[in-house]
Amino acid sequence: MPLVTLRVDPETKARMDRLEAVNWSEILRERIFEVLERESRKNRMEALRLMERLSRKSPAGWD
């Protein structure tokens, strides 16, 4: 599995370290997946709107 590195400021890291039971890698993987899914849905909706716009009938007199 590829490795992704994340940098946080020292205060954030200290706060994260205090929460030993939290699996930060899993939280970040889930959040990345959520963002990718949201962006994919947004792109599909934009493509659908474009297809609908392009499939509308042309005004009378246009060939």
mmCIF file of C-alpha atoms in Angstrom:
data_model
loop_
_atom_site.group_PDB
_atom_site.id
_atom_site.type_symbol
_atom_site.label_atom_id
_atom_site.label_comp_id
_atom_site.label_asym_id
_atom_site.label_seq_id
_atom_site.Cartn_x
_atom_site.Cartn_y
_atom_site.Cartn_z
ATOM 1 C CA MET A 1 0.000 0.000 0.000
ATOM 2 C CA PRO A 2 1.415 3.447 -0.882
ATOM 3 C CA LEU A 3 2.469 5.682 1.981
ATOM 4 C CA VAL A 4 1.125 9.228 2.378
ATOM 5 C CA THR A 5 2.837 11.630 4.770
ATOM 6 C CA LEU A 6 0.953 14.337 6.623
ATOM 7 C CA ARG A 7 2.479 17.239 8.517
ATOM 8 C CA VAL A 8 0.758 18.882 11.465
ATOM 9 C CA ASP A 9 1.926 21.598 13.820
ATOM 10 C CA PRO A 10 3.481 20.540 17.162
ATOM 11 C CA GLU A 11 0.417 21.519 19.199
ATOM 12 C CA THR A 12 -1.870 19.384 17.044
ATOM 13 C CA LYS A 13 0.550 16.448 17.274
ATOM 14 C CA ALA A 14 0.675 16.752 21.068
ATOM 15 C CA ARG A 15 -3.119 16.740 21.235
ATOM 16 C CA MET A 16 -3.255 13.713 18.942
ATOM 17 C CA ASP A 17 -0.710 11.883 21.110
ATOM 18 C CA ARG A 18 -2.918 12.357 24.174
ATOM 19 C CA LEU A 19 -5.664 10.367 22.446
ATOM 20 C CA GLU A 20 -3.863 7.037 22.355
ATOM 21 C CA ALA A 21 -6.946 4.982 21.517
ATOM 22 C CA VAL A 22 -7.650 6.910 18.307
ATOM 23 C CA ASN A 23 -6.474 5.293 15.084
ATOM 24 C CA TRP A 24 -5.532 8.458 13.190
ATOM 25 C CA SER A 25 -4.552 6.550 10.055
ATOM 26 C CA GLU A 26 -7.994 4.990 9.824
ATOM 27 C CA ILE A 27 -9.717 8.330 10.431
ATOM 28 C CA LEU A 28 -7.688 9.968 7.678
ATOM 29 C CA ARG A 29 -8.288 7.064 5.255
ATOM 30 C CA GLU A 30 -12.039 7.338 5.850
ATOM 31 C CA ARG A 31 -12.022 11.101 5.399
ATOM 32 C CA ILE A 32 -10.001 10.866 2.180
ATOM 33 C CA PHE A 33 -12.470 8.288 0.863
ATOM 34 C CA GLU A 34 -15.417 10.563 1.768
ATOM 35 C CA VAL A 35 -13.886 13.507 -0.092
ATOM 36 C CA LEU A 36 -13.114 11.357 -3.142
ATOM 37 C CA GLU A 37 -16.684 10.032 -3.198
ATOM 38 C CA ARG A 38 -18.155 13.536 -2.833
ATOM 39 C CA GLU A 39 -16.010 14.886 -5.664
ATOM 40 C CA SER A 40 -16.899 11.912 -7.851
ATOM 41 C CA ARG A 41 -20.623 12.520 -7.269
ATOM 42 C CA LYS A 42 -20.155 16.214 -8.025
ATOM 43 C CA ASN A 43 -18.352 15.401 -11.281
ATOM 44 C CA ARG A 44 -21.090 12.942 -12.302
ATOM 45 C CA MET A 45 -23.771 15.554 -11.607
ATOM 46 C CA GLU A 46 -21.909 18.169 -13.653
ATOM 47 C CA ALA A 47 -21.550 15.678 -16.528
ATOM 48 C CA LEU A 48 -25.265 14.857 -16.326
ATOM 49 C CA ARG A 49 -26.226 18.546 -16.423
ATOM 50 C CA LEU A 50 -23.948 19.078 -19.420
ATOM 51 C CA MET A 51 -25.426 16.079 -21.244
ATOM 52 C CA GLU A 52 -28.963 17.308 -20.553
ATOM 53 C CA ARG A 53 -28.083 20.774 -21.811
ATOM 54 C CA LEU A 54 -26.483 19.383 -24.959
ATOM 55 C CA SER A 55 -29.404 17.034 -25.658
ATOM 56 C CA ARG A 56 -32.063 19.773 -25.624
ATOM 57 C CA LYS A 57 -33.752 20.450 -28.914
ATOM 58 C CA SER A 58 -32.255 23.162 -31.053
ATOM 59 C CA PRO A 59 -34.319 26.292 -31.666
ATOM 60 C CA ALA A 60 -36.519 26.288 -34.779
ATOM 61 C CA GLY A 61 -34.535 27.091 -37.895
ATOM 62 C CA TRP A 62 -31.295 25.517 -36.675
ATOM 63 C CA ASP A 63 -29.936 22.553 -38.586
#
